Each structure stands twice: as C-alpha cells, then as structure tokens.
Short mmCIF file of C-alpha atoms and ligand atoms in Angstrom, two decimals:
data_model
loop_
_atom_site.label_atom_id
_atom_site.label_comp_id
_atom_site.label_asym_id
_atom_site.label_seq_id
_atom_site.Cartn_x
_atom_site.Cartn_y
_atom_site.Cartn_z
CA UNK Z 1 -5.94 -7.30 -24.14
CA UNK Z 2 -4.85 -6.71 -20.19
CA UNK Z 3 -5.03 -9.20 -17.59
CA UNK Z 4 -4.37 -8.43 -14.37
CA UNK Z 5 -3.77 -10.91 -11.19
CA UNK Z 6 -5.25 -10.47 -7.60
CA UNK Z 7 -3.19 -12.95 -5.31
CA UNK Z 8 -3.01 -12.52 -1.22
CA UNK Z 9 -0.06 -11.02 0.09
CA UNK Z 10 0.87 -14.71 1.14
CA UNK Z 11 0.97 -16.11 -2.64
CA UNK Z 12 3.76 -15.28 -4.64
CA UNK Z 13 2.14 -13.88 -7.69
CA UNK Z 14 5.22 -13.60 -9.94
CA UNK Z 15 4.70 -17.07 -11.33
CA UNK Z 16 1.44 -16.93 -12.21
CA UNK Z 17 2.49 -13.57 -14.19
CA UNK Z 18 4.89 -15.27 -15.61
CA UNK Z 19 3.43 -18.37 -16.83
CA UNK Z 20 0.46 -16.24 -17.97
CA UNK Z 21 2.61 -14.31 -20.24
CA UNK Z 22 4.32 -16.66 -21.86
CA UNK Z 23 0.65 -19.12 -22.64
CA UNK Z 24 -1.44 -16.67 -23.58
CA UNK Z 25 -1.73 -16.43 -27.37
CA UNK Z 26 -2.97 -12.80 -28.05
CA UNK Z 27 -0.95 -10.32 -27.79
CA UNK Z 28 -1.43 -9.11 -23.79
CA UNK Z 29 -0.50 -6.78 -21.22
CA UNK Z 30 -0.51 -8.94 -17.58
CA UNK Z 31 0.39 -7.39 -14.33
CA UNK Z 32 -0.59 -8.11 -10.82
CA UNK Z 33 -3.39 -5.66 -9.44
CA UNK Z 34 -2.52 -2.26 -7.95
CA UNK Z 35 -5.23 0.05 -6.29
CA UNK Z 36 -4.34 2.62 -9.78
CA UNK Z 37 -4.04 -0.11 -12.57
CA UNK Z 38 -6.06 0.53 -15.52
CA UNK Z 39 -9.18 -1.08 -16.29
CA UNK Z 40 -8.44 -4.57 -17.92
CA UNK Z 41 -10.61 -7.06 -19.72
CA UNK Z 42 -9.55 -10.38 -17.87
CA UNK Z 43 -9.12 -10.93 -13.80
CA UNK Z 44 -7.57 -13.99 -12.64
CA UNK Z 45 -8.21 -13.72 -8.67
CA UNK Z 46 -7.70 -16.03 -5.67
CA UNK Z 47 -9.33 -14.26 -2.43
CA UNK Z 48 -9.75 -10.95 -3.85
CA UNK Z 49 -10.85 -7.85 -1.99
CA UNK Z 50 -14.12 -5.84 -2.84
CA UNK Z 51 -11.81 -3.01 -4.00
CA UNK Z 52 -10.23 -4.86 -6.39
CA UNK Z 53 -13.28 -5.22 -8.12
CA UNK Z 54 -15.04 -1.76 -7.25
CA UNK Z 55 -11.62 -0.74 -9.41
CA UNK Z 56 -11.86 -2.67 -12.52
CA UNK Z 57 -15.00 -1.74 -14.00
CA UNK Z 58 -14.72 -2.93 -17.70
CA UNK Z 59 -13.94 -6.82 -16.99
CA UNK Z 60 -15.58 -9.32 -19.47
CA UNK Z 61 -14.59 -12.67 -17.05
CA UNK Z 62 -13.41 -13.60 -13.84
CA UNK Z 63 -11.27 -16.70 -13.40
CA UNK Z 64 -10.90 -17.86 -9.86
CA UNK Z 65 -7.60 -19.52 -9.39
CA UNK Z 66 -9.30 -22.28 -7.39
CA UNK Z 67 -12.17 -24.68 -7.69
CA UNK Z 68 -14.09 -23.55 -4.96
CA UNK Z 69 -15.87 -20.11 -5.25
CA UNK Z 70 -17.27 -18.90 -2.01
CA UNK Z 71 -14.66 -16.18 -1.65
CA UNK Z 72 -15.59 -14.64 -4.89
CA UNK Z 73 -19.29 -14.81 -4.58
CA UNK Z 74 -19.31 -13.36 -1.66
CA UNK Z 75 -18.36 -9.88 -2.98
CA UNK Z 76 -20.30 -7.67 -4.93
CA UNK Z 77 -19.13 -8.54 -8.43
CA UNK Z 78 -19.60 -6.35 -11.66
CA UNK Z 79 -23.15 -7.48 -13.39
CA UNK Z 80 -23.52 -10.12 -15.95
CA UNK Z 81 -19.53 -10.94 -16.08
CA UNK Z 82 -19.38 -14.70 -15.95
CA UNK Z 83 -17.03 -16.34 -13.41
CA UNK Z 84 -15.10 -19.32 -14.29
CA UNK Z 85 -13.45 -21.35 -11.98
CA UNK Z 86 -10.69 -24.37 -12.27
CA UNK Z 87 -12.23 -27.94 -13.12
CA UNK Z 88 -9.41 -29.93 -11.57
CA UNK Z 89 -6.30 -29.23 -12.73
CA UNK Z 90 -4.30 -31.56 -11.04
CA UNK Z 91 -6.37 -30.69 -7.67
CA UNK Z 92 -8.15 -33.99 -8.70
CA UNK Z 93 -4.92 -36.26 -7.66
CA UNK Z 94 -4.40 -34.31 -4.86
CA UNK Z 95 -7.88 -34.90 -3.08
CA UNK Z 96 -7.96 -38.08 -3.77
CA UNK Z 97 -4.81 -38.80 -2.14
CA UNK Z 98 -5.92 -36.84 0.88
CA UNK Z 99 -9.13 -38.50 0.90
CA UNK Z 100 -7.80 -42.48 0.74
CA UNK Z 101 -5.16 -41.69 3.24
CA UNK Z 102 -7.77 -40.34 5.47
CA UNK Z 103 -9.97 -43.42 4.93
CA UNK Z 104 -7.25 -45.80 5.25
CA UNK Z 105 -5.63 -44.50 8.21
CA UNK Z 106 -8.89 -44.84 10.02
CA UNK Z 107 -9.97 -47.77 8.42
CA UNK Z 108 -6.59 -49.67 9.16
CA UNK Z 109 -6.38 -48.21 12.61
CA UNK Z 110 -2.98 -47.03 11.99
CA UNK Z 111 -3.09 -44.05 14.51
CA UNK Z 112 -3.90 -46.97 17.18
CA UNK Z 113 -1.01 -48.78 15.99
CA UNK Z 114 1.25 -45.79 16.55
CA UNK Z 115 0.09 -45.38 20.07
CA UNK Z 116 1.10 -49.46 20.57
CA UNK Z 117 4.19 -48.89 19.09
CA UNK Z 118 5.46 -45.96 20.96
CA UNK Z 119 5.23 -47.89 23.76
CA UNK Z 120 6.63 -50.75 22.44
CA UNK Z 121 3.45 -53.11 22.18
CA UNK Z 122 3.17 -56.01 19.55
CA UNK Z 123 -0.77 -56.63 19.67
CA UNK Z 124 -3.00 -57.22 16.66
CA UNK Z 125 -6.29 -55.38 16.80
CA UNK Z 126 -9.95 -56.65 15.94
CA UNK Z 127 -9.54 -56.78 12.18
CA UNK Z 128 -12.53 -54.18 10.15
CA UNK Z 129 -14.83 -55.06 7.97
CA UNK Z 130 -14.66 -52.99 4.31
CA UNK Z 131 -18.65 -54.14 4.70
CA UNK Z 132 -19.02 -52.30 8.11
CA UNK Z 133 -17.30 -49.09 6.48
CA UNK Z 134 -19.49 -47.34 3.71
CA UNK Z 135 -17.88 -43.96 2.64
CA UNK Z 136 -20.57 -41.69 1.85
CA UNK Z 137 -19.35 -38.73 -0.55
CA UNK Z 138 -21.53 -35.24 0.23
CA UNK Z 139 -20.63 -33.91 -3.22
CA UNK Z 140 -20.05 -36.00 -6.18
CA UNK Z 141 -18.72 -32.90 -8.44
CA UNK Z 142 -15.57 -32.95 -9.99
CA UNK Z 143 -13.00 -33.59 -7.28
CA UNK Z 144 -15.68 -35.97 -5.82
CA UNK Z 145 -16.14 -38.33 -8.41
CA UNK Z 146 -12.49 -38.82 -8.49
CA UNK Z 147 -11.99 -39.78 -5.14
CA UNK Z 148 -14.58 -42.46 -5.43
CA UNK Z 149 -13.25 -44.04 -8.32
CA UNK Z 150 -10.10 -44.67 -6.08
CA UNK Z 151 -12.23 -45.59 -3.37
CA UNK Z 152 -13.73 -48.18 -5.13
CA UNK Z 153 -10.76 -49.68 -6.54
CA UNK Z 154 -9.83 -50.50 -3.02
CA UNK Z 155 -13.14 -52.10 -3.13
CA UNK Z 156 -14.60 -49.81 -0.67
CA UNK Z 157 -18.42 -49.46 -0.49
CA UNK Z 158 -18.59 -45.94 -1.88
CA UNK Z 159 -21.92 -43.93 -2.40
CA UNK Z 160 -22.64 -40.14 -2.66
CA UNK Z 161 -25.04 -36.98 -1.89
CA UNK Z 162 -25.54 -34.56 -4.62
CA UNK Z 163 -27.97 -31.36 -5.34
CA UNK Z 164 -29.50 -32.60 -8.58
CA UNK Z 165 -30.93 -36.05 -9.61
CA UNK Z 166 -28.47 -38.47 -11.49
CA UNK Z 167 -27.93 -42.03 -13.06
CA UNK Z 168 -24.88 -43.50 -12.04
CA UNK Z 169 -24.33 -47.06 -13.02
CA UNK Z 170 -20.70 -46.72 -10.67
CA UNK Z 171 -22.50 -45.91 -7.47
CA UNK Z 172 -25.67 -44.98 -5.61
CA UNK Z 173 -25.90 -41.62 -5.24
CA UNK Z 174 -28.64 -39.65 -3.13
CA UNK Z 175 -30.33 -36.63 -4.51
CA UNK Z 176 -31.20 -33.33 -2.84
CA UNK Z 177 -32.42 -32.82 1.17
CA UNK Z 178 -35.30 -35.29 0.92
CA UNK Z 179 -32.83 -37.75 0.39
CA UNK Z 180 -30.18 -36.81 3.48
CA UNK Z 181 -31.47 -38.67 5.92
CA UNK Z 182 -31.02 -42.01 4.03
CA UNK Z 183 -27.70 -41.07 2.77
CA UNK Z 184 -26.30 -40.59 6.26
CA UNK Z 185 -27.90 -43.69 8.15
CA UNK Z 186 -26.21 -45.64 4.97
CA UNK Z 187 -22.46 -43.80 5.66
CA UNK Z 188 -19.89 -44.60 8.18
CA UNK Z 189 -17.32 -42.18 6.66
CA UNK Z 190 -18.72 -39.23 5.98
CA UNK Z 191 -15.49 -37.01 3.38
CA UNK Z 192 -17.17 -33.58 2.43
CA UNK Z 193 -16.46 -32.45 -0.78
CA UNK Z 194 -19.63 -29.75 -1.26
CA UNK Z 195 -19.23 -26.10 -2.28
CA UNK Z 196 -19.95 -23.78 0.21
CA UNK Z 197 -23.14 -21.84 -0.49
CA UNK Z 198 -25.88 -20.88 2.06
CA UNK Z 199 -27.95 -24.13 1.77
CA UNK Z 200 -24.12 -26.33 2.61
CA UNK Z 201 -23.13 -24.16 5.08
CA UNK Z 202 -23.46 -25.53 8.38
CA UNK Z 203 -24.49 -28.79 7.10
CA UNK Z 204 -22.08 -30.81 9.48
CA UNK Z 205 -24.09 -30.36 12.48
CA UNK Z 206 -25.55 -32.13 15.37
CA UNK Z 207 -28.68 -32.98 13.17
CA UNK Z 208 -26.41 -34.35 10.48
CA UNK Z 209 -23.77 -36.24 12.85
CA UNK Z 210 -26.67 -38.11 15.01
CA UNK Z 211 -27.88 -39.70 12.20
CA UNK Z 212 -23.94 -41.60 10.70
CA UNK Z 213 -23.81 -44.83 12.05
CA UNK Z 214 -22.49 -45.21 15.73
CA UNK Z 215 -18.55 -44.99 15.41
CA UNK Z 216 -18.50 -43.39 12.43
CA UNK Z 217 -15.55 -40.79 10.78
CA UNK Z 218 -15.53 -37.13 9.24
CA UNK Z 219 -13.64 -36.21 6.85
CA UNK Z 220 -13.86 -32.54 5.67
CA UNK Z 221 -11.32 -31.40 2.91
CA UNK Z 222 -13.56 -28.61 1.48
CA UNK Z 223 -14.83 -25.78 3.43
CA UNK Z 224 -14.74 -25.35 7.48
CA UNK Z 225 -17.77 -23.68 7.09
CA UNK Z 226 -20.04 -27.07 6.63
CA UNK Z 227 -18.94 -28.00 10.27
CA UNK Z 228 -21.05 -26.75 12.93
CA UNK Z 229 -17.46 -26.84 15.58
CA UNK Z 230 -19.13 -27.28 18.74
CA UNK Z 231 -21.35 -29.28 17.51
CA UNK Z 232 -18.47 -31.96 15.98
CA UNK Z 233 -16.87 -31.69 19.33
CA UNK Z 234 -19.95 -32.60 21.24
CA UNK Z 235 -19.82 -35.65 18.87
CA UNK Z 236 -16.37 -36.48 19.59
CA UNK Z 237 -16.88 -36.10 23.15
CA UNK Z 238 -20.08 -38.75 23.48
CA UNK Z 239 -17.92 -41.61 21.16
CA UNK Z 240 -20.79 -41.38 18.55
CA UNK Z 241 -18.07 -39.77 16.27
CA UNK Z 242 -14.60 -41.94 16.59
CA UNK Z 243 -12.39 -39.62 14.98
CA UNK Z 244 -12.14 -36.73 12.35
CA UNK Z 245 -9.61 -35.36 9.51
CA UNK Z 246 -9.66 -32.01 8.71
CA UNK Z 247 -7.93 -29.79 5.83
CA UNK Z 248 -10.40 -26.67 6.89
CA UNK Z 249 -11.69 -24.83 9.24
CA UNK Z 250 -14.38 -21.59 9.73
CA UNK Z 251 -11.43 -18.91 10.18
CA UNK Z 252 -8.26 -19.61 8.82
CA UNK Z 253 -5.50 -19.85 9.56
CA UNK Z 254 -6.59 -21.51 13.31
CA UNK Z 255 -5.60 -19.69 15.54
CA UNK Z 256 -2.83 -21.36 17.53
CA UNK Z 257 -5.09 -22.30 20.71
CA UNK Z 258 -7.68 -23.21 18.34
CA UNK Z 259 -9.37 -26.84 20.21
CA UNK Z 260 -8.78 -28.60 16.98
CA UNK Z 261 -5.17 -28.34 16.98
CA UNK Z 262 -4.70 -30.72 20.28
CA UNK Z 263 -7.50 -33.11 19.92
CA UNK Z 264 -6.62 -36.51 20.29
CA UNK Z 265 -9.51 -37.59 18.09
CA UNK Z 266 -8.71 -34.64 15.21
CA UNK Z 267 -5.91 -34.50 12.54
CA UNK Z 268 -5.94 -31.31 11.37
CA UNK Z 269 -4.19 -30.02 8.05
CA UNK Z 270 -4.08 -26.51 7.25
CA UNK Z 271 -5.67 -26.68 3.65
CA UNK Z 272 -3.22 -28.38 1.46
CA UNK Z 273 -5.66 -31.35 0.66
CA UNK Z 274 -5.48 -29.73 -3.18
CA UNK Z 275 -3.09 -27.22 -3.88
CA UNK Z 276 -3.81 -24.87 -6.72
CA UNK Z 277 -1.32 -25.90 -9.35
CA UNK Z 278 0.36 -22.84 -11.34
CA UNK Z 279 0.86 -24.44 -14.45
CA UNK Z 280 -1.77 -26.27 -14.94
CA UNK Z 281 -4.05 -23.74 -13.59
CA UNK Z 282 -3.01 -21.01 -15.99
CA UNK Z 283 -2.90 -23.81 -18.56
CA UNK Z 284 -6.86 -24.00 -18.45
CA UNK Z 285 -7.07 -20.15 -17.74
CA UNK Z 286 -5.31 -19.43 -20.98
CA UNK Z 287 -7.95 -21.85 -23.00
CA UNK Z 288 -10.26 -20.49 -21.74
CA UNK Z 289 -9.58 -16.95 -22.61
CA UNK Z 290 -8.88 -18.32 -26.04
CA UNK Z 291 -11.99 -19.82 -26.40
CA UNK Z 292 -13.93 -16.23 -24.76
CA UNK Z 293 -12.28 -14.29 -27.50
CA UNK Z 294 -13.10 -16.84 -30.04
CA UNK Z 295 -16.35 -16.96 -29.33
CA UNK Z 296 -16.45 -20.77 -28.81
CA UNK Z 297 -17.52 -22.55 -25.49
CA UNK Z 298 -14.85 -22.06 -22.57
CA UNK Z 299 -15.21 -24.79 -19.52
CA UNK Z 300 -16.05 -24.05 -15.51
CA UNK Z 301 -18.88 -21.51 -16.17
CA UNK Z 302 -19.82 -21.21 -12.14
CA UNK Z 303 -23.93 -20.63 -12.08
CA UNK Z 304 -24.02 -17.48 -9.14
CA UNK Z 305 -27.92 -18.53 -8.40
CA UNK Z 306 -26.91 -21.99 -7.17
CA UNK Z 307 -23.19 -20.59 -5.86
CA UNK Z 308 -21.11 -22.74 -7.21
P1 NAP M 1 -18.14 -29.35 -8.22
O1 NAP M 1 -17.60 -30.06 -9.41
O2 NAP M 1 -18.95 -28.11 -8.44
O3 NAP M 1 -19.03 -30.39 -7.42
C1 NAP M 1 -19.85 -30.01 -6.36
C2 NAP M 1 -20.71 -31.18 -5.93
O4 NAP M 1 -21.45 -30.80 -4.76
C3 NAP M 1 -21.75 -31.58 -7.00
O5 NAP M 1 -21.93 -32.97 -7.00
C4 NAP M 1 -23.01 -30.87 -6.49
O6 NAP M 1 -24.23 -31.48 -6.88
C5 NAP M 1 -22.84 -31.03 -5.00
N1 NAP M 1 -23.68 -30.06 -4.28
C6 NAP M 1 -23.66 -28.72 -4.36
N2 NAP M 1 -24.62 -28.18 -3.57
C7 NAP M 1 -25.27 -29.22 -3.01
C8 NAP M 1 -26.37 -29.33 -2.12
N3 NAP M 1 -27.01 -28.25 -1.64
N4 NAP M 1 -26.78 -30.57 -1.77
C9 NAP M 1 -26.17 -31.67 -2.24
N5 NAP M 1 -25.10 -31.65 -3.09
C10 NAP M 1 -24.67 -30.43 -3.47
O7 NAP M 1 -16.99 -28.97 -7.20
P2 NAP M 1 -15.53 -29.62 -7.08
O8 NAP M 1 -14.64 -29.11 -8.15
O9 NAP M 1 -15.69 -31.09 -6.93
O10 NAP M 1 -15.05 -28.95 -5.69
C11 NAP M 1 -15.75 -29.14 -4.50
C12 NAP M 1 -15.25 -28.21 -3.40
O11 NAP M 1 -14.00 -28.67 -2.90
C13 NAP M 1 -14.94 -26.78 -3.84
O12 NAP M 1 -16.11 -26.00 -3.93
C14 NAP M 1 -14.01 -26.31 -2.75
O13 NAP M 1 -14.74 -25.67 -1.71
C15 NAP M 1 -13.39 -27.59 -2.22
N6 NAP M 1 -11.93 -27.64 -2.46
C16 NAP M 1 -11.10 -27.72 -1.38
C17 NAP M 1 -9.73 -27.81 -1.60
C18 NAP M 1 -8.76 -27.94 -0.45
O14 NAP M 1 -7.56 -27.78 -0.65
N7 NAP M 1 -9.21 -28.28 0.74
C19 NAP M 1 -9.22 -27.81 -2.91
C20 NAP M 1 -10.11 -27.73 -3.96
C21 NAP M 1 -11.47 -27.64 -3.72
P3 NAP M 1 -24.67 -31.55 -8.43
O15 NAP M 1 -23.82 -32.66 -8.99
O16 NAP M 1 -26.09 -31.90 -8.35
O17 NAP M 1 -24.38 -30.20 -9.02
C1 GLV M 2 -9.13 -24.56 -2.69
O1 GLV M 2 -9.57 -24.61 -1.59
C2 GLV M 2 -9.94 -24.44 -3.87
O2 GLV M 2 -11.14 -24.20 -3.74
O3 GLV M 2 -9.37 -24.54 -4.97
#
C-alpha cells in the first residue's frame, strides 16, 4: 500500500509521516508528495494543488487533514474516489473554547473593562441579561453541536440553523432558507460554524446582518468567505452590529493593512480557533484506512453534491 502526504510549504509534514508510519497496520510505503512520486492508493492532503492530483491517478480515497473541505472540492478531483474528512479530533475542544470566550468576552463586557482599567477607572457597567443574549449557531454539525452543549451549561439561550430538518429535544434548531429569517430576528450572537459551499458563501451579508437584533455580535470561526466584508463593516459603522470576533477571513493570511486588523470593534485571530491535531488526526486517518481495506464502514464520508 503507498500513502503519500500533500502539506503547504508552511506545515511541517515530517510528523504527520511519521506518526502515519508507525499507526498504520498494513504493511505501507508513506512519503510526502513530489511532482515524480509514483502513483499511490491513499492521499492524506491539507490545501493541495490541482497538480498533485492531476499526478496521482490510481487513488482509492482522499483524507483531508481538516474538517472543513472547501479547498479540496474546489479542484478537479479523480472520479468516484470518496473524500473523507476529520470528524473532530480534538478540533471539537478547541472551537468550543474559542467560541465561549468569544461569547463571554462580549457578553461580560470585558474589552470595556480593559479600556476603564487602562485608564485607571473603577466603574461598574449596566449588568446583561443571559435573556437579552440568544446565541444563534448557523451550523449545528459536528464542531457546532459541541459548542452549544457548553453554551448551555452556562445557561445561555442557545439555538441553531441547519440545512436539513431535525428533532432536537436540547435546542430549537431552524431548518433550511425558509427558516433564516426567523432564526436571525431570534439571535443576538450570531458564531458561524457552516461549511463553505456555494449556497453559505456570502451568507454574512447586509441582508443577513439587518435582520440580528439591534446590538447584536458576530462571531465567525469557520470560513471568511460567509462574510460579505464591506458589508460587516457598514454594520459596524451604523452601531447595528456592536462588535465582531474573527478566526477567518476571504484571503489569508490578511494582508497587513487589511481594515480588520485595526478595528476597534474587530478581534481578529488568524485561524487557530481549531488546530488540526497530528495525532489524533492520523489516529482517525489510520481507522479509517483500516476499515477501507477491510471493507467495513470508515467515518467522515464528505457528500461532493451538497459540498461538505
Ligand atoms: P459538519 O459536521 O459538516 O456540520 C456542518 C453544519 O452546517 C451542519 O449542521 C449542516 O446542516 C450545516 N449546513 C451546511 N450547509 C448548510 C446550509 N446551506 N444551510 C444551513 N445549514 C447548513 O461540519 P463541522 O465539522 O461542524 O465543521 C464546520 C466548519 O468549521 C468546517 O466546514 C470548517 O469550514 C470550519 N472549521 C474551522 C476551523 C478553524 O480553525 N477556524 C477548524 C475546523 C473547522 P445539516 O446538519 O443539515 O447537514
Ligand atoms: C480548519 O479550518 C479545518 O477546516 O479543519
């Protein structure tokens, strides 16, 4: 069996290589991708280039080092290979943590409070309501459904947005565009945690913001894509948008004059909210090769008609 590994020149690809030697139980040959390697049976990719695939014509699965997929789909991929992509992982910690921190730093006004006390003021603010501050969730996949369970914990009125119909006895959640509008006028912090594909691409846009309560929040830890930019700055500039916390943005990395950067309404991260893990990732890589070559079902099948 041969593997091979398509990493960006700014990921170290050595430990993937090495961890994926050492879990995988057939024998295996796994090297990282050169334009002349032979043909191998397994890619494990994260932002690979067309050539990569217009060079490895025999594959029989693609494993995306990442949850989301957009990078991958985008190319013209061999037909009928499946694609498999990470179900958590240990991203699932990591976005939540990202996500409450977000909330609760808005929520508790604690960037106000830094303000007071760099200049040395000792004032208590109009205390918030948990009442006044739903969190709406636009995608309630995996990553989603674990930031709302922490959400909710801290007893924080927590509903969600999702593609296809569902029962839910832990939350409401909204189904499919008919169904926007309501979800919106019932948020007040709006996280986005959607795949990008062509119908959630752009879906953070004047249309969208107008209709979040008046002083409302964005928080947007999946793709920059969603986020129509001028559109969230026109938002920021009127007050109907009080703030926003970003982990992406359309072109990364920003540039270094990029408007987000200086904001005073905008905390921008540059996309660390989950950070592939190597050993867990190649953990569920590795079963699910195993479970390809035993012919029993592997886990993270991504559907390319729906795009994620
Ligand atoms: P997932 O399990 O596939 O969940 C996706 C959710 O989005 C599902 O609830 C799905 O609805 C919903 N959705 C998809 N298209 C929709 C549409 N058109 N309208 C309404 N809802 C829609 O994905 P995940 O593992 O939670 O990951 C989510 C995304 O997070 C990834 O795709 C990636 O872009 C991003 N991410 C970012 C980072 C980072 O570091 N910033 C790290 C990891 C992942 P259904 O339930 O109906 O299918
Ligand atoms: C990171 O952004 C991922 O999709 O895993």
């Amino acid at each position: 069996m041969r593997i091979v590994c398509y990493f960006p020149p700014n990921k170290d690809c050595k430990p993937w290589l090495d961890a994926l030697r050492s879990r995988i139980r057939s024998p295996a040959s796994v090297e990282a991708w050169q334009p002349d390697s032979p043909a191998a049976d397994y890619a494990v990719v994260w932002r690979p280039s067309q050539a990569f695939f217009d060079s490895q014509p025999c594959l029989r699965a693609i494993f995306v080092a990442g949850a989301g997929v957009d990078a991958v789909l985008s190319l013209r991929l061999p037909i009928g290979v499946p694609v498999l992509r990470l179900e958590d992982a240990g991203m699932a910690s990591q976005m939540t943590e990202y996500v409450v921190h977000a909330v609760l730093r808005h929520f508790r006004q604690f960037d106000a409070y830094a303000e007071q006390a760099a200049a040395g003021c000792w004032r208590e603010r109009p205390l918030r309501l948990r009442s006044e501050y739903p969190v709406g969730l636009m995608g309630y996949g995996v990553l989603g459904q674990a930031a709302a369970r922490a959400l909710q914990v801290l007893d924080f009125d927590v509903h969600a947005w999702t593609r296809t119909p569902r029962d839910s006895a832990a939350l409401r959640v909204y189904c499919g565009a008919d169904s926007l509008t309501d979800f919106l006028r019932a948020t007040r912090i709006l996280v986005c945690m959607l795949p990008l594909t062509p119908d959630t691409e752009g879906i953070i846009c004047r249309d969208t913001l107008e209709q979040l309560h008046s002083g409302s929040y964005l928080i947007n830890l999946a793709r920059g894509a969603h986020v129509v930019e001028s559109d969230l700055l026109a938002a920021l500039d009127t007050g109907h948008l009080l703030g926003a916390t970003l982990d992406v943005c359309r072109d990364e990395p920003a540039a270094p004059d990029h408007p987000f950067w200086r904001h005073p309404k905008i905390t921008l991260t540059p996309h660390i909210a989950g950070t592939t893990l190597c050993a867990e990732s190649v953990e569920q890589i590795a079963d699910n090769i195993d479970a390809l070559e035993r012919g029993i079902p592997a886990r993270g099948y991504v559907d390319p008609r729906r795009g994620y």
